[in-house]
C-alpha cells in the first residue's frame, strides 16, 4: 500500500477548509491544510463575513448616536463625530483575533498549516510553494472570488472603483457611492456607507433587489431601504465606466435596451456575485473538470469524480455561505473517516445583516406554490409584536409557509431587526420536520420578537391572537 504524507490534505482555510481540517484531525487523521493567504480563515474571516459585520455594527452605533434617533428615548447626544480610522482599526482587531484563533485551533488539534499556493501534480500529490506533498484524501475548499464586470475595472489599491474588499477599507466616506448589484453585498456595504454619510445609489439589472429571496420580503425590503435613503434603480444595466479626478462616471441603460444615461460617483462598488476559485489548481493533472459555471461537482457525500478527491464550500454548487461551507467541511471529514456525514441542503438559512435584517430558510412562497398548489401561509407583522413596539422598531414581518395537507413547514421568511437570530428557531423546527402547529404550540418567552414567529405559525391556521 502506498505511503502518504497525510491522511487528509485540505486546500484552502476558509470556513469550509479549516473546519474540515479540524474535524479530520479530531477523528484521528493526520491532517494538513494549505493556504496561500498570510492568515487563516479564508474570505469569511479576512475580507467577508467578519469585517463586514464589524462595520455594520459600528456604523449602526454611529447612526444611532449621530442621527438624533435616541432623543425620543430621552437620550440627547451632542457632538457625535466619526473617527473612521478608529472604526477600521477596531474591525482589524476583530479580524486579527479571529484569524489568530484558527491558528490556535490548528495547533491545538495538530493540523499542519502548509503556507503557499497549492496545485495538483497528480490525484494524490500537490505542490505547495516549494514542496510536494502526498495525501490519501484531498479536500478542495478554495472558495470563491468577486465576479468581474466587463468594462468596469476594479482597483482596490486606492482607486475609485472597488469590489467588496476595497469597500471594506475605504479611507474616507464617499460623497456618492454607486453600488452595482442589489444583492447581499451591495445592500450590506451600501448600508454601512450610507449610515456614515454617503448618498448611495444601487443599480440592479433585474426588476427587483435580492434575487432568490421570498417575493414579499424583497418588496418590503426595497420599500424600507428606499425610506432609509437608498436610491434604487432596478431594471438597469451598467455598460461602461470612466474614471477621472477621483470620480467615476458610469454609463447605464434600461436592462431591456433604451437610451443611455450617465451617473457620477465618488466611489463605485462592484458586487454582482462571486465565482469559484479553481484557477491555478491544475485540476487537469488530477483528472478533474469544472462544470459550465466553473464549479467542481460532487455527489451527496462531497466526493468528486476522482476517487480520493473531495470538494466543499463556495467552489461547489449551492449557496455561497460560510455556515453551508462549515457544515460541508464537517460532513466531508466524517465521510473520509468512514462515518456518515450529511448536510441537509434543504434547510440552509440565509441572512442579510442590514437594518432591519432579512432572513429565510427553506422554500420561498413562489417556490412552494410551484411545487404544490396546496400551500398555506401565515404572516405576522412586527407592528403587532409587543417587544418590537416597546423598542419602537416595528418594521417587517414573519411569514410561515406550510403544506396545506400535512401542515409541515416548507419555509420561513422574515424581515425585522432580529431576523438573523430568530431564523435559527425556524431552521431547527424544519430540521425536525415540524408542522406550523408544532411552532404555534411551543411556548415562547414574552416579550420577545420570537413571539412573532409563533403568531405567524398560528396565522397558518387563521388564529393568531394579537392581530
Ligand atoms: P473561502 O472562505 O473563500 O476560503 C478559501 C480559501 O482558500 C482562501 O483563503 C484562499 O486564499 C484559499 N485558496 C484558494 N486557492 C488556493 C490555492 N490554490 N492554494 C492555497 N490556498 C488557496 N457568508 C455568510 O454566511 N455570512 C456572511 O455574513 C457573509 N458575509 C460576506 C461578506 C462579504 C463581503 C463576502 C465577500 C462574503 C461573505 N459571505 C458571507 C460569504 C462567505 O465568505 C463564503 O461563503 C465563505 O467564506 C466560503 O467559504 P469557503 O471555505 O468555501 O471559501
Ligand atoms: P448576489 O448574487 O447576492 O447579488 C448580485 C446582484 O447583482 C444580483 O441582484 C444580480 O441580479 C445583480 N447583477 C448581476 N449582474 C449585474 C449587472 N451587470 N449590473 C447590475 N446588477 C447586476 O452577489 P453579491 O452581493 O456579490 O454577493 C456574493 C455572494 O456572497 C452571495 O452569493 C452571498 O451568498 C455571499 N454573501 C453573503 C452574505 C450574507 O450571508 N450575509 C453577505 C455578503 C455576501
Coordinates of C-alpha atoms and ligand atoms in Angstrom, one line a residue:
X1 CA 0.0 0.0 0.0
X2 CA 1.2 3.5 -0.8
X3 CA 2.6 5.6 1.9
X4 CA 1.2 9.1 2.0
X5 CA 2.5 12.2 3.9
X6 CA -1.0 12.9 5.2
X7 CA -4.4 11.1 5.5
X8 CA -6.1 14.4 4.6
X9 CA -4.8 17.5 2.8
X10 CA -7.3 20.4 2.7
X11 CA -6.7 23.1 0.1
X12 CA -8.0 26.4 1.5
X13 CA -8.5 27.5 5.1
X14 CA -11.9 29.3 4.8
X15 CA -14.9 28.2 6.9
X16 CA -15.2 25.1 4.8
X17 CA -11.5 24.1 4.8
X18 CA -10.5 25.0 8.4
X19 CA -13.5 23.2 9.8
X20 CA -12.9 20.1 7.7
X21 CA -9.2 20.1 8.8
X22 CA -10.1 20.3 12.5
X23 CA -12.8 17.6 12.3
X24 CA -10.5 15.3 10.3
X25 CA -7.8 15.8 13.0
X26 CA -10.3 15.3 15.8
X27 CA -11.2 11.9 14.1
X28 CA -7.5 10.8 14.3
X29 CA -6.5 11.5 10.8
X30 CA -3.1 13.1 10.0
X31 CA -4.1 16.4 8.5
X32 CA -2.6 19.4 6.8
X33 CA -4.2 22.5 5.4
X34 CA -2.6 24.5 2.5
X35 CA -3.4 28.2 2.5
X36 CA -1.9 30.9 0.2
X37 CA -3.1 33.9 2.3
X38 CA -1.0 35.3 5.1
X39 CA -3.7 34.5 7.6
X40 CA -6.1 31.6 8.1
X41 CA -9.9 31.9 7.9
X42 CA -10.5 32.5 4.1
X43 CA -12.7 35.1 2.6
X44 CA -15.1 35.0 5.6
X45 CA -12.7 35.9 8.3
X46 CA -10.4 38.1 6.3
X47 CA -12.4 40.1 3.8
X48 CA -16.0 38.8 4.2
X49 CA -18.4 38.0 7.0
X50 CA -16.4 39.3 9.8
X51 CA -15.1 42.7 8.6
X52 CA -18.4 43.5 7.0
X53 CA -20.3 42.7 10.2
X54 CA -17.8 44.8 12.2
X55 CA -18.5 47.8 10.0
X56 CA -22.3 47.1 10.0
X57 CA -22.3 47.1 13.8
X58 CA -20.1 50.2 14.2
X59 CA -21.9 52.2 11.6
X60 CA -25.2 51.3 13.2
X61 CA -23.9 52.7 16.5
X62 CA -22.7 55.8 14.8
X63 CA -26.0 56.4 13.1
X64 CA -27.9 55.9 16.4
X65 CA -25.6 58.4 18.1
X66 CA -25.5 61.0 15.4
X67 CA -28.9 61.0 13.9
X68 CA -30.9 62.2 16.9
X69 CA -32.8 58.9 16.9
X70 CA -32.0 58.4 20.6
X71 CA -33.7 61.7 21.6
X72 CA -37.1 60.1 21.8
X73 CA -35.8 57.8 24.5
X74 CA -34.6 60.8 26.4
X75 CA -31.0 60.4 25.4
X76 CA -29.6 63.6 23.9
X77 CA -26.2 63.0 22.2
X78 CA -24.4 66.1 21.2
X79 CA -21.2 66.3 19.1
X80 CA -21.1 62.7 17.9
X81 CA -18.5 62.6 15.2
X82 CA -16.9 59.9 13.1
X83 CA -13.3 58.6 13.5
X84 CA -13.2 56.3 10.5
X85 CA -9.6 55.3 11.1
X86 CA -10.6 54.0 14.6
X87 CA -13.6 52.2 13.2
X88 CA -11.3 50.4 10.7
X89 CA -8.8 49.7 13.5
X90 CA -11.5 48.0 15.7
X91 CA -12.6 46.0 12.6
X92 CA -9.0 44.9 12.0
X93 CA -8.7 43.9 15.7
X94 CA -11.7 41.6 15.4
X95 CA -10.3 40.1 12.2
X96 CA -6.9 39.5 13.8
X97 CA -8.3 37.9 16.9
X98 CA -10.5 35.6 14.9
X99 CA -7.9 34.6 12.3
X100 CA -5.4 34.1 15.1
X101 CA -8.0 31.9 16.8
X102 CA -8.0 29.5 13.9
X103 CA -4.2 29.3 14.1
X104 CA -4.5 28.4 17.7
X105 CA -7.1 25.7 16.9
X106 CA -4.8 24.2 14.2
X107 CA -2.0 23.9 16.8
X108 CA -4.4 22.5 19.4
X109 CA -5.7 19.9 17.0
X110 CA -2.3 19.2 15.4
X111 CA -3.4 20.4 11.9
X112 CA -0.2 21.4 10.0
X113 CA -0.5 24.7 8.1
X114 CA 1.3 24.4 4.7
X115 CA 1.9 28.0 3.7
X116 CA 1.6 28.7 0.0
X117 CA -0.5 28.2 -3.1
X118 CA -1.4 24.6 -3.9
X119 CA -1.5 23.0 -7.3
X120 CA -2.2 19.3 -8.2
X121 CA 0.7 17.3 -9.6
X122 CA -1.4 14.1 -9.7
X123 CA -4.6 12.9 -8.0
X124 CA -2.6 12.2 -4.8
X125 CA 0.1 14.8 -4.9
X126 CA 0.1 18.5 -4.5
X127 CA 2.8 21.2 -4.8
X128 CA 2.5 23.8 -2.1
X129 CA 5.1 26.5 -2.6
X130 CA 8.4 24.8 -2.8
X131 CA 7.3 21.5 -1.5
X132 CA 5.4 18.5 -2.9
X133 CA 3.2 16.5 -0.5
X134 CA 1.1 13.4 -0.9
X135 CA -2.2 12.7 0.7
X136 CA -4.6 9.8 0.7
X137 CA -7.6 12.2 0.6
X138 CA -7.6 15.8 -0.7
X139 CA -10.4 18.2 0.0
X140 CA -10.7 21.2 -2.3
X141 CA -12.0 24.1 -0.3
X142 CA -10.6 27.0 -2.4
X143 CA -13.7 29.2 -2.1
X144 CA -14.7 32.0 -4.4
X145 CA -13.7 35.5 -5.6
X146 CA -15.5 38.5 -6.9
X147 CA -17.1 38.2 -10.4
X148 CA -15.6 41.0 -12.6
X149 CA -17.9 43.2 -14.7
X150 CA -16.6 43.8 -18.2
X151 CA -15.7 47.4 -18.8
X152 CA -15.7 48.3 -15.1
X153 CA -12.2 47.8 -13.8
X154 CA -11.7 47.3 -10.1
X155 CA -8.7 49.0 -8.4
X156 CA -8.7 48.2 -4.6
X157 CA -5.3 49.9 -4.3
X158 CA -6.7 53.4 -3.8
X159 CA -8.9 53.6 -7.0
X160 CA -12.4 54.9 -7.2
X161 CA -13.9 51.5 -8.4
X162 CA -13.7 48.8 -5.8
X163 CA -15.0 45.4 -5.0
X164 CA -16.2 44.2 -1.6
X165 CA -12.6 44.0 -0.3
X166 CA -11.9 47.7 -1.3
X167 CA -15.3 48.8 0.1
X168 CA -14.4 47.3 3.5
X169 CA -11.4 49.6 3.7
X170 CA -12.4 53.0 2.1
X171 CA -10.2 55.6 3.7
X172 CA -12.9 58.2 3.7
X173 CA -16.7 58.4 3.3
X174 CA -17.6 58.9 -0.3
X175 CA -20.0 61.7 -1.1
X176 CA -21.8 59.4 -3.6
X177 CA -21.3 55.7 -3.6
X178 CA -22.7 53.8 -6.6
X179 CA -23.3 50.1 -6.0
X180 CA -23.6 47.8 -9.0
X181 CA -25.7 44.8 -7.9
X182 CA -28.6 45.0 -5.5
X183 CA -27.7 41.7 -3.8
X184 CA -26.4 40.9 -0.3
X185 CA -23.0 42.6 -0.5
X186 CA -24.4 45.7 -2.2
X187 CA -27.1 46.2 0.4
X188 CA -24.9 45.4 3.4
X189 CA -21.9 47.6 2.4
X190 CA -24.2 50.2 0.9
X191 CA -25.9 50.4 4.4
X192 CA -22.5 50.9 6.1
X193 CA -21.5 53.8 3.9
X194 CA -25.0 55.4 3.9
X195 CA -25.0 55.3 7.7
X196 CA -21.7 57.0 7.7
X197 CA -22.9 59.8 5.5
X198 CA -22.7 58.7 1.8
X199 CA -25.5 59.1 -0.7
X200 CA -26.0 55.6 -2.1
X201 CA -27.4 54.6 -5.5
X202 CA -27.9 50.9 -6.2
X203 CA -28.0 49.9 -9.8
X204 CA -29.7 46.4 -10.2
X205 CA -30.1 44.6 -13.5
X206 CA -33.2 42.6 -12.5
X207 CA -36.6 44.1 -11.8
X208 CA -36.1 43.6 -8.0
X209 CA -33.3 43.6 -5.5
X210 CA -32.3 40.4 -3.5
X211 CA -32.8 37.6 -6.0
X212 CA -33.5 34.2 -4.6
X213 CA -35.4 35.6 -1.6
X214 CA -39.2 35.4 -1.0
X215 CA -41.1 37.9 -3.2
X216 CA -43.0 39.7 -0.4
X217 CA -39.8 40.0 1.6
X218 CA -38.0 41.5 -1.5
X219 CA -40.7 44.1 -1.9
X220 CA -40.8 45.0 1.7
X221 CA -37.0 45.3 1.8
X222 CA -37.0 47.6 -1.2
X223 CA -39.7 49.8 0.4
X224 CA -37.7 50.1 3.7
X225 CA -34.4 50.7 2.0
X226 CA -35.9 53.5 -0.1
X227 CA -37.3 55.0 3.0
X228 CA -33.9 54.9 4.6
X229 CA -32.5 56.9 1.7
X230 CA -31.2 54.4 -0.8
X231 CA -31.8 55.4 -4.4
X232 CA -32.6 52.0 -6.1
X233 CA -32.5 51.7 -9.9
X234 CA -33.8 48.3 -10.8
X235 CA -34.1 47.0 -14.4
X236 CA -30.9 48.9 -15.2
X237 CA -27.6 47.7 -16.6
X238 CA -24.1 49.3 -16.4
X239 CA -22.5 49.3 -19.8
X240 CA -19.2 51.1 -19.1
X241 CA -17.2 53.2 -16.6
X242 CA -14.7 56.0 -16.9
X243 CA -12.6 57.4 -14.0
X244 CA -11.0 60.9 -13.8
X245 CA -10.2 63.3 -11.0
X246 CA -11.1 60.8 -8.2
X247 CA -14.6 60.3 -9.7
X248 CA -16.2 57.6 -11.8
X249 CA -18.8 58.1 -14.5
X250 CA -21.0 55.0 -15.2
X251 CA -22.9 54.6 -18.4
X252 CA -26.3 52.9 -17.6
X253 CA -29.1 51.8 -19.8
X254 CA -32.5 50.1 -19.2
X255 CA -31.9 46.4 -19.0
X256 CA -34.2 45.8 -21.9
X257 CA -32.4 48.4 -24.1
X258 CA -33.0 52.1 -24.5
X259 CA -31.3 55.5 -24.1
X260 CA -28.1 55.6 -22.1
X261 CA -27.5 58.0 -19.2
X262 CA -24.6 58.8 -17.0
X263 CA -24.2 58.6 -13.2
X264 CA -21.3 60.2 -11.5
X265 CA -20.0 58.9 -8.2
X266 CA -17.0 59.3 -5.8
X267 CA -16.8 55.6 -5.4
X268 CA -18.2 52.5 -7.2
X269 CA -18.7 49.1 -5.6
X270 CA -18.9 46.2 -8.0
X271 CA -20.9 43.5 -6.3
X272 CA -22.6 41.3 -9.0
X273 CA -21.8 37.9 -7.5
X274 CA -18.9 35.6 -6.8
X275 CA -17.3 32.8 -8.9
X276 CA -15.5 29.6 -7.7
X277 CA -11.7 29.6 -7.3
X278 CA -10.1 26.9 -9.4
X279 CA -7.5 28.8 -11.5
X280 CA -4.0 27.7 -10.7
X281 CA -5.1 24.4 -9.1
X282 CA -4.1 22.4 -12.2
X283 CA -7.2 20.3 -11.8
X284 CA -6.4 18.6 -15.2
X285 CA -3.4 17.0 -13.5
X286 CA -5.7 15.3 -11.0
X287 CA -8.2 14.3 -13.8
X288 CA -10.8 16.8 -12.6
X289 CA -13.0 19.1 -14.6
X290 CA -15.3 22.0 -13.7
X291 CA -18.9 22.5 -14.9
X292 CA -20.3 25.3 -17.0
X293 CA -20.3 27.6 -14.0
X294 CA -16.7 26.8 -13.1
X295 CA -17.8 24.8 -10.1
X296 CA -16.5 21.4 -9.0
X297 CA -19.4 18.9 -9.0
X298 CA -19.6 16.4 -6.1
X299 CA -22.0 13.7 -5.0
X300 CA -24.1 13.8 -1.8
X301 CA -21.0 12.8 0.2
X302 CA -18.8 15.5 -1.3
X303 CA -16.8 13.1 -3.5
X304 CA -15.7 14.4 -6.8
X305 CA -15.4 12.3 -9.9
X306 CA -11.8 11.3 -8.9
X307 CA -11.5 8.8 -6.0
X308 CA -9.8 10.4 -3.0
X309 CA -10.6 14.0 -4.1
X310 CA -13.4 15.8 -2.3
X311 CA -14.8 19.3 -2.6
X312 CA -16.8 21.6 -0.3
X313 CA -17.9 25.2 0.2
X314 CA -18.2 28.0 -2.4
X315 CA -16.2 26.0 -5.0
X316 CA -19.1 23.5 -5.4
X317 CA -22.7 24.2 -6.3
X318 CA -25.2 25.7 -3.8
X319 CA -25.5 29.0 -1.9
X320 CA -22.2 30.7 -1.2
X321 CA -22.5 30.9 2.6
X322 CA -20.0 30.4 5.4
X323 CA -22.2 28.1 7.5
X324 CA -23.0 25.9 4.5
X325 CA -19.3 25.6 3.9
X326 CA -18.6 24.7 7.5
X327 CA -21.3 22.0 7.7
X328 CA -20.0 20.5 4.5
X329 CA -16.5 20.6 6.0
X330 CA -17.6 18.6 9.0
X331 CA -19.7 16.1 6.9
X332 CA -16.9 15.6 4.4
X333 CA -14.3 14.9 7.1
X334 CA -16.7 12.4 8.7
X335 CA -17.2 10.7 5.4
X336 CA -13.5 10.4 4.9
X337 CA -13.2 8.8 8.4
X338 CA -15.8 6.2 7.4
X339 CA -18.7 7.9 9.4
X340 CA -21.9 9.2 7.8
X341 CA -21.6 12.9 7.2
X342 CA -24.8 14.5 5.9
X343 CA -25.8 18.1 5.1
X344 CA -29.5 18.8 4.6
X345 CA -29.2 21.3 1.8
X346 CA -33.0 22.0 2.0
X347 CA -32.5 23.7 5.4
X348 CA -29.7 26.3 5.0
X349 CA -30.7 29.6 6.5
X350 CA -29.6 32.8 4.8
X351 CA -29.4 36.3 6.4
X352 CA -28.8 39.8 5.1
X353 CA -27.4 41.8 8.0
X354 CA -28.9 45.2 7.1
X355 CA -31.3 47.0 9.4
X356 CA -33.8 45.5 9.6
X357 CA -32.3 42.1 9.0
X358 CA -33.7 39.8 6.3
X359 CA -33.7 36.1 6.8
X360 CA -35.1 33.0 5.3
X361 CA -34.9 29.2 5.3
X362 CA -36.5 26.6 3.0
X363 CA -38.8 27.4 0.1
X364 CA -40.0 30.8 -0.8
X365 CA -43.7 31.2 -1.3
X366 CA -43.1 31.2 -5.1
X367 CA -41.1 28.0 -5.0
X368 CA -43.6 26.3 -2.7
X369 CA -46.5 27.2 -5.0
X370 CA -44.6 26.0 -8.0
X371 CA -44.1 22.6 -6.3
X372 CA -47.6 22.3 -5.0
X373 CA -50.8 24.3 -5.3
X374 CA -51.8 23.4 -1.8
X375 CA -49.8 25.8 0.4
X376 CA -50.9 27.7 3.5
X377 CA -49.4 31.0 4.5
X378 CA -49.3 32.6 7.9
X379 CA -48.0 36.2 8.4
X380 CA -47.5 38.3 11.4
X381 CA -46.2 41.9 11.4
X382 CA -43.7 43.2 14.0
X383 CA -46.1 46.2 14.3
X384 CA -48.3 43.9 16.5
X385 CA -45.4 42.3 18.4
X386 CA -45.2 43.8 21.9
X387 CA -41.3 43.8 22.2
X388 CA -40.9 45.4 18.8
X389 CA -43.5 48.0 19.7
X390 CA -41.8 48.7 23.0
X391 CA -38.4 49.1 21.3
X392 CA -40.1 51.5 18.8
X393 CA -38.7 49.3 16.0
X394 CA -41.6 47.8 14.2
X395 CA -40.6 47.4 10.5
X396 CA -41.2 44.0 8.9
X397 CA -43.0 40.7 9.4
X398 CA -42.6 37.0 9.8
X399 CA -44.1 34.6 7.2
X400 CA -44.5 30.8 7.6
X401 CA -45.2 28.7 4.6
X402 CA -46.7 25.3 5.2
X403 CA -48.0 22.4 3.2
X404 CA -51.9 22.7 3.3
X405 CA -52.4 18.9 3.8
X406 CA -49.7 17.8 6.2
X407 CA -49.1 21.3 7.8
X408 CA -45.4 20.6 7.6
X409 CA -43.4 23.8 7.4
X410 CA -41.8 24.3 4.0
X411 CA -40.2 27.7 4.5
X412 CA -40.0 30.7 6.9
X413 CA -39.1 34.2 5.8
X414 CA -38.8 37.3 7.8
X415 CA -37.7 40.9 7.8
X416 CA -37.1 42.5 11.2
X417 CA -34.3 43.8 13.4
X418 CA -33.6 40.4 14.9
X419 CA -34.4 38.2 12.0
X420 CA -30.9 36.9 11.7
X421 CA -31.1 35.4 15.2
X422 CA -34.7 34.4 15.0
X423 CA -34.3 32.3 11.8
X424 CA -32.3 29.6 13.8
X425 CA -35.5 28.5 15.5
X426 CA -37.2 28.1 12.1
X427 CA -34.3 26.1 10.8
X428 CA -34.3 23.8 13.9
X429 CA -38.1 23.3 13.6
X430 CA -37.7 22.4 9.9
X431 CA -34.8 20.1 10.5
X432 CA -37.1 18.2 12.9
X433 CA -39.9 18.1 10.4
X434 CA -42.1 20.5 12.4
X435 CA -45.7 21.4 11.5
X436 CA -46.9 25.0 11.8
X437 CA -48.9 23.7 14.7
X438 CA -45.8 22.5 16.5
X439 CA -44.4 26.0 16.4
X440 CA -47.7 27.6 17.3
X441 CA -48.0 25.4 20.5
X442 CA -44.4 25.8 21.6
X443 CA -44.2 28.3 24.5
X444 CA -42.3 31.4 23.5
X445 CA -41.0 33.8 26.1
X446 CA -42.7 37.1 26.5
X447 CA -42.0 39.8 25.5
X448 CA -39.7 38.7 22.7
X449 CA -39.5 39.2 18.9
X450 CA -39.7 35.4 18.6
X451 CA -43.4 35.6 19.6
X452 CA -43.9 36.9 16.1
X453 CA -42.8 33.5 14.7
X454 CA -45.3 31.7 17.0
X455 CA -48.1 34.1 15.9
X456 CA -47.2 33.7 12.2
X457 CA -47.4 29.9 12.7
X458 CA -50.8 30.4 14.4
X459 CA -51.8 32.5 11.4
X460 CA -51.3 29.5 9.2
X461 CA -54.4 28.1 10.9
X462 CA -56.0 31.5 10.7
X463 CA -55.9 32.0 14.5
X464 CA -53.3 34.5 15.7
X465 CA -54.1 36.2 19.0
X466 CA -52.7 39.7 18.6
X467 CA -54.0 40.7 15.2
Ligands
LIG1 P1 -13.2 30.9 1.3 O1 -13.6 31.5 2.6 O2 -13.2 31.7 0.1 O3 -11.7 30.3 1.6 C1 -11.0 29.7 0.6 C2 -9.5 29.9 0.9 O4 -8.8 29.1 0.0 C3 -9.0 31.3 0.8 O5 -8.4 31.7 2.0 C4 -8.0 31.3 -0.3 O6 -6.9 32.1 -0.1 C5 -7.5 29.8 -0.3 N1 -7.1 29.3 -1.6 C6 -7.7 29.4 -2.8 N2 -7.0 28.8 -3.7 C7 -5.9 28.3 -3.1 C8 -4.8 27.5 -3.5 N3 -4.6 27.1 -4.8 N4 -3.8 27.2 -2.6 C9 -4.0 27.5 -1.3 N5 -5.0 28.2 -0.8 C10 -5.9 28.6 -1.7 N6 -21.3 34.3 4.2 C11 -22.1 34.1 5.3 O7 -22.6 33.0 5.6 N7 -22.4 35.2 6.2 C12 -22.0 36.4 5.9 O8 -22.3 37.3 6.7 C13 -21.1 36.7 4.8 N8 -20.7 37.9 4.5 C14 -19.8 38.0 3.5 C15 -19.4 39.3 3.2 C16 -18.5 39.5 2.1 C17 -18.0 40.9 1.8 C18 -18.1 38.5 1.3 C19 -17.2 38.7 0.1 C20 -18.6 37.2 1.5 C21 -19.5 37.0 2.6 N9 -20.0 35.7 2.9 C22 -20.8 35.5 4.0 C23 -19.7 34.5 2.1 C24 -18.6 33.7 2.8 O9 -17.5 34.5 3.0 C25 -18.3 32.5 1.9 O10 -19.4 31.8 1.6 C26 -17.3 31.6 2.7 O11 -16.1 32.2 3.0 C27 -16.9 30.4 1.8 O12 -16.0 29.5 2.5 P2 -15.0 28.6 1.7 O13 -14.3 27.8 2.8 O14 -15.7 27.8 0.7 O15 -14.0 29.5 0.9
LIG2 P1 -25.5 38.4 -5.1 O1 -25.7 37.3 -6.0 O2 -26.2 38.4 -3.8 O3 -26.1 39.8 -5.8 C1 -25.6 40.2 -7.1 C2 -26.6 41.1 -7.7 O4 -26.1 41.7 -8.8 C3 -27.9 40.4 -8.1 O5 -29.0 41.1 -7.7 C4 -27.8 40.4 -9.6 O6 -29.0 40.5 -10.3 C5 -27.0 41.7 -9.8 N1 -26.3 41.9 -11.1 C6 -25.6 40.9 -11.7 N2 -25.0 41.4 -12.8 C7 -25.3 42.7 -12.9 C8 -25.0 43.8 -13.7 N3 -24.2 43.6 -14.8 N4 -25.5 45.0 -13.4 C9 -26.3 45.2 -12.3 N5 -26.6 44.3 -11.5 C10 -26.1 43.0 -11.7 O7 -24.0 38.7 -5.1 P2 -23.1 39.6 -4.1 O8 -23.9 40.6 -3.4 O9 -21.9 40.0 -4.9 O10 -22.6 38.5 -3.0 C11 -21.8 37.4 -3.4 C12 -22.1 36.2 -2.5 O11 -21.5 36.4 -1.2 C13 -23.5 35.9 -2.4 O12 -23.8 34.7 -3.1 C14 -23.8 35.7 -0.9 O13 -24.2 34.5 -0.7 C15 -22.4 35.9 -0.3 N6 -22.6 36.9 0.8 C16 -23.4 36.5 1.9 C17 -23.6 37.4 2.9 C18 -24.5 37.0 4.0 O14 -24.8 35.8 4.1 N7 -25.0 38.0 4.8 C19 -23.1 38.8 2.9 C20 -22.3 39.0 1.7 C21 -22.1 38.1 0.7

